[in-house]
Amino acid sequence: MSAFSSLGKTLKEAFQRFLASPSADRNAVEELVRGVQRSLLVADVRVELVSKLSERIKERALAEKLPPGVSRKDHVAKIVYEELTSLLGRKPVKLSPDGKKPYVVMLLGIQGTGKTTTAAKLANYLKTSGYKVGVVCADTYRPAAYVQLQQLLKPRGVEVYGEPGVSDPVEIARRGVEFFRTMGVDFIIVDTAGRHRSQEELMDEMRRLGKAIQPDENILVIDGTIGQQAGVHAAAFHEAAPVGSIIITKLDTSAKGGGALSAVAETGAVVKFIGVGEAVEDFEPFNPGGYVASLLGMPDIESLVERVRTAEVEMDEERMKTILTGRFTLEDMVSQLSSLTKLGPLKKILGKLSLPGMDALSDTEFEKAEERIKKWTAVVKSMTAKEKQEPAIIDSSRIRRIARGAGVSERDVRELLKSFQASRKMMKDRKIRQILRQGRGRA
Ligand SMILES: Nc1nc2c(ncn2[C@@H]2O[C@H](COP(=O)(O)OP(=O)(O)OP(=O)(O)O)[C@@H](O)[C@H]2O)c(=O)[nH]1
Ligand SMILES: [Mg+2]
């Protein structure tokens, strides 16, 4: 069964209807947004998240300038893809031994979430990726877990360690990890018990086991059918576990997978894998972009997105040229700055340009700069056309009005105006223009 059957159906229909519509006009965009809303609400995505996301899609689809050679439809498709992808979280880091051998992974989660099944799935996944893997069964409540793991994994060439009859899971885990360490495996996966446990007891056992075997990565296993409740689990786990990632299971059986994924993403936690069925093979690495592509029924959407982004960068080049001549408007400056941040975190982009002095800037300084760009974008939006053309007419009463409209302080507005004047003056300097041109040639 596919992981996308439930959330996917309505979303895919709405998206395909949009692609087939004769024009991507306001009506078509609004209808698409309504379809996206409906499917996300059915998937148990938080109402606030849904309304924020649909506002953003609408606003961007209607306000963003169309890059040359890009159809309105492709542009909207890209926006929908980007917004859904960011709803479902960051691009996860791969599970890799990172030069550590063995790399110890401990699976945790409340009863019945799918830990034991996931231990088998993950072991099989790593084994087929070419690693030597061992599984430790530290579940003392359910003797059948050990048998279950052996039955699943022996035929697949993965050894399972267990001590039937022994009642202390910490001792079993310790000896199991030692056993596989001497065997020289790449990965050790430790399955733990979930029975009769409150969240607090679970966290406590996690800490005791953690102290004993020092896992390199704790992975919380969450049942995807609980929808947005998954966020609460992820947040609690994040506080208790030093290293952590998440696996969401049963995405094949419930319509609520989108709610679970978005709620977990909201906490900043990383989902590394998803479970999409009961069989050992029903398991895949999670990647928000790929997941959205399948949801939309458009596996090649990423190449469309790439194409639109390239056109956008070209459009920015044009704007950059205007800036380099020193004849740019307030809008030019702010949109140039904000399109910079759209390409990724400011630090990364400026890092690539290898500008002198950048290394000295701290992360907070970069965050502040990003914050300022956001504020400035809002400021320019609440200006009248005339004010944008002729900033000189902006007096204190206009500043007050603009600040209120943008939801920022008057100081923010003054700062933008000052910075605009300074940049314009600077760009009129021939020497500086020359340096910038050379810098761009190098980057
Ligand atoms: N459809 C579906 N079923 C799953 C998935 N993952 C686990 N299950 C089922 O969920 C049930 C519980 O799985 P277990 O792996 O035993 O869960 P557990 O967390 O180890 O349970 P305890 O050890 O008792 O806490 C089993 O019937 C599994 O087949 C999945 O991705 N999809
Ligand atoms: Mg189990």
XYZ file of N, CA and C in Angstrom, residues 96-193:
294
model
N 24.093 7.684 9.229
C 25.347 7.081 8.763
C 26.286 6.895 9.947
N 27.200 5.938 9.851
C 28.046 5.651 11.008
C 29.024 6.776 11.329
N 29.205 7.714 10.397
C 30.011 8.886 10.708
C 31.412 8.518 11.179
N 31.930 7.446 10.634
C 33.278 7.035 11.026
C 33.335 6.303 12.352
N 32.175 6.120 12.983
C 32.160 5.413 14.274
C 31.792 3.964 14.077
N 32.529 3.064 14.664
C 32.197 1.656 14.508
C 32.305 0.959 15.845
N 31.271 0.359 16.367
C 29.910 0.353 15.818
C 29.171 1.663 16.121
N 28.164 1.942 15.317
C 27.289 3.086 15.565
C 26.040 2.519 16.243
N 25.807 2.958 17.482
C 24.724 2.359 18.270
C 23.450 3.214 18.189
N 22.375 2.568 17.750
C 21.089 3.253 17.607
C 20.099 2.631 18.583
N 19.421 3.445 19.377
C 18.423 2.891 20.293
C 17.035 3.376 19.884
N 16.115 2.428 19.744
C 14.743 2.776 19.359
C 13.864 2.873 20.594
N 13.092 3.949 20.668
C 12.214 4.156 21.814
C 10.843 4.567 21.357
N 9.878 4.349 22.229
C 8.533 4.796 21.885
C 7.529 4.083 22.751
N 6.340 4.669 22.861
C 5.338 4.039 23.715
C 4.792 2.781 23.052
N 3.999 2.063 23.821
C 3.553 0.730 23.407
C 2.866 0.693 22.043
N 3.309 -0.255 21.251
C 2.598 -0.523 20.007
C 2.852 0.453 18.868
N 3.823 1.357 19.032
C 4.059 2.327 17.960
C 4.739 1.678 16.760
N 5.372 0.527 17.007
C 6.033 -0.158 15.891
C 7.542 -0.255 16.041
N 8.030 -0.205 17.300
C 9.481 -0.251 17.523
C 10.106 -1.544 17.015
N 9.507 -2.679 17.408
C 10.113 -3.955 17.047
C 10.080 -4.159 15.531
N 8.933 -3.854 14.944
C 8.826 -3.935 13.481
C 9.867 -3.019 12.839
N 9.996 -1.809 13.395
C 10.930 -0.840 12.830
C 12.386 -1.283 13.010
N 12.675 -1.941 14.135
C 14.037 -2.449 14.345
C 14.397 -3.410 13.207
N 13.434 -4.275 12.860
C 13.670 -5.234 11.777
C 13.804 -4.507 10.441
N 12.936 -3.534 10.216
C 12.974 -2.794 8.956
C 14.293 -2.041 8.804
N 14.679 -1.359 9.882
C 15.904 -0.554 9.818
C 17.125 -1.461 9.625
N 17.127 -2.596 10.333
C 18.245 -3.534 10.193
C 18.337 -4.010 8.750
N 17.211 -4.357 8.184
C 17.184 -4.846 6.806
C 17.633 -3.743 5.834
N 17.174 -2.523 6.092
C 17.537 -1.397 5.233
C 19.060 -1.169 5.249
N 19.634 -1.197 6.460
C 21.075 -0.943 6.570
C 21.875 -2.102 5.980
N 21.356 -3.312 6.201
C 22.023 -4.505 5.661
C 22.044 -4.438 4.125
N 20.913 -4.087 3.523
C 20.891 -4.015 2.058
C 21.692 -2.807 1.552
N 21.986 -1.858 2.451
C 22.857 -0.753 2.038
C 24.332 -1.149 2.170
N 24.566 -2.388 2.591
C 25.946 -2.883 2.615
C 26.616 -2.877 3.983
N 25.860 -2.600 5.048
C 26.453 -2.585 6.380
C 26.278 -3.926 7.086
N 27.186 -4.174 8.038
C 27.011 -5.325 8.903
C 26.220 -4.839 10.127
N 25.119 -5.536 10.412
C 24.194 -5.028 11.428
C 23.873 -6.075 12.487
N 23.736 -5.668 13.744
C 23.260 -6.545 14.805
C 22.093 -5.890 15.524
N 21.132 -6.717 15.964
C 19.973 -6.169 16.677
C 19.927 -6.737 18.092
N 19.745 -5.859 19.082
C 19.619 -6.302 20.465
C 18.168 -6.143 20.893
N 17.593 -7.226 21.411
C 16.219 -7.142 21.879
C 16.226 -6.931 23.387
N 15.959 -5.716 23.827
C 15.984 -5.399 25.258
C 14.572 -5.245 25.807
N 13.619 -5.944 25.190
C 12.233 -5.898 25.652
C 11.988 -7.093 26.566
N 11.895 -6.839 27.884
C 11.712 -7.940 28.822
C 10.237 -8.198 29.105
N 9.370 -7.343 28.606
C 7.938 -7.516 28.861
C 7.304 -8.475 27.871
N 7.880 -8.530 26.680
C 7.234 -9.299 25.635
C 8.235 -10.274 25.031
N 8.295 -11.506 25.581
C 9.276 -12.490 25.102
C 9.126 -12.749 23.609
N 7.923 -12.567 23.091
C 7.692 -12.854 21.684
C 8.483 -11.921 20.771
N 8.880 -10.751 21.309
C 9.599 -9.782 20.481
C 10.910 -10.379 19.954
N 11.608 -11.113 20.847
C 12.885 -11.715 20.464
C 12.686 -12.732 19.341
N 11.668 -13.586 19.521
C 11.360 -14.612 18.524
C 10.980 -13.949 17.196
N 10.138 -12.907 17.319
C 9.676 -12.168 16.134
C 10.871 -11.604 15.355
N 11.798 -11.008 16.065
C 12.966 -10.406 15.406
C 13.827 -11.475 14.745
N 14.004 -12.588 15.473
C 14.822 -13.662 14.900
C 14.217 -14.197 13.614
N 12.889 -14.402 13.665
C 12.212 -14.950 12.480
C 12.341 -14.011 11.282
N 12.235 -12.734 11.554
C 12.310 -11.768 10.456
C 13.730 -11.604 9.932
N 14.694 -11.640 10.851
C 16.036 -11.200 10.456
C 17.038 -12.297 10.134
N 16.896 -13.453 10.769
C 17.833 -14.564 10.474
C 17.922 -14.827 8.982
N 16.761 -15.014 8.304
C 16.842 -15.308 6.860
C 17.480 -14.175 6.065
N 17.539 -12.998 6.653
C 18.117 -11.862 5.927
C 19.567 -11.596 6.319
N 20.106 -12.523 7.109
C 21.521 -12.420 7.438
C 21.841 -11.417 8.529
N 20.849 -11.109 9.377
C 21.115 -10.195 10.491
C 20.962 -10.975 11.793
N 21.982 -10.907 12.656
C 21.903 -11.635 13.911
C 21.176 -10.829 14.988
N 20.426 -11.566 15.835
C 19.669 -10.905 16.903
C 20.174 -11.398 18.248
N 20.411 -10.484 19.185
C 20.852 -10.856 20.531
C 19.697 -10.688 21.510
N 19.457 -11.726 22.311
C 18.420 -11.618 23.328
C 18.730 -12.556 24.477
N 18.111 -12.311 25.625
C 18.306 -13.188 26.783
C 16.954 -13.519 27.383
N 16.250 -14.486 26.797
C 14.920 -14.831 27.306
C 15.007 -15.199 28.787
N 14.075 -14.701 29.578
C 14.065 -15.044 30.996
C 14.755 -14.021 31.871
N 15.653 -13.224 31.320
C 16.340 -12.203 32.126
C 15.437 -10.970 32.239
N 15.378 -10.365 33.447
C 14.364 -9.321 33.632
C 14.895 -7.889 33.602
N 16.217 -7.736 33.559
C 16.720 -6.362 33.566
C 17.146 -5.923 32.154
N 16.355 -5.016 31.544
C 16.656 -4.617 30.167
C 18.006 -3.908 30.031
N 18.409 -3.208 31.111
C 19.673 -2.473 31.042
C 20.846 -3.452 30.906
N 20.766 -4.546 31.670
C 21.827 -5.563 31.615
C 21.888 -6.222 30.237
N 20.695 -6.566 29.709
C 20.657 -7.211 28.388
C 21.262 -6.279 27.335
N 20.845 -5.032 27.404
C 21.327 -4.073 26.407
C 22.843 -3.941 26.479
N 23.355 -3.854 27.698
C 24.795 -3.696 27.887
C 25.555 -4.885 27.281
N 25.089 -6.104 27.634
C 25.784 -7.294 27.129
C 25.613 -7.444 25.616
N 24.401 -7.109 25.128
C 24.136 -7.228 23.685
C 25.043 -6.312 22.876
N 25.198 -5.084 23.357
C 26.046 -4.128 22.641
C 27.496 -4.618 22.651
N 27.922 -5.150 23.810
C 29.289 -5.671 23.922
C 29.513 -6.832 22.943
N 28.514 -7.720 22.888
C 28.569 -8.890 21.995
C 28.809 -8.450 20.552
N 28.033 -7.501 20.089
C 28.161 -7.071 18.684
C 29.415 -6.227 18.468
N 29.836 -5.536 19.522
C 31.058 -4.739 19.390
C 32.235 -5.660 19.085
N 32.311 -6.777 19.813
C 33.429 -7.700 19.565
C 33.289 -8.385 18.207
N 32.039 -8.460 17.706
C 31.840 -9.071 16.384
C 32.222 -8.121 15.246
N 32.413 -6.849 15.580
C 32.823 -5.871 14.575
C 31.744 -5.457 13.599
N 30.510 -5.284 14.089
C 29.441 -4.816 13.185
C 29.535 -3.301 12.981
N 28.861 -2.802 11.940
C 28.840 -1.359 11.688
C 27.748 -0.663 12.502
N 26.589 -1.325 12.570
C 25.454 -0.741 13.289
C 24.924 -1.723 14.337
N 24.603 -1.194 15.524
C 23.870 -1.996 16.505
C 22.540 -1.289 16.745
N 21.447 -2.032 16.561
C 20.121 -1.446 16.786
C 19.543 -2.072 18.052
N 19.156 -1.231 19.012
C 18.612 -1.748 20.267
C 17.105 -1.482 20.309
N 16.335 -2.574 20.399
C 14.875 -2.457 20.509
C 14.511 -2.452 21.991
N 13.655 -1.524 22.409
C 13.300 -1.441 23.830
C 11.808 -1.696 24.036
N 11.426 -1.839 25.308
C 10.033 -2.157 25.617
C 9.177 -0.896 25.654
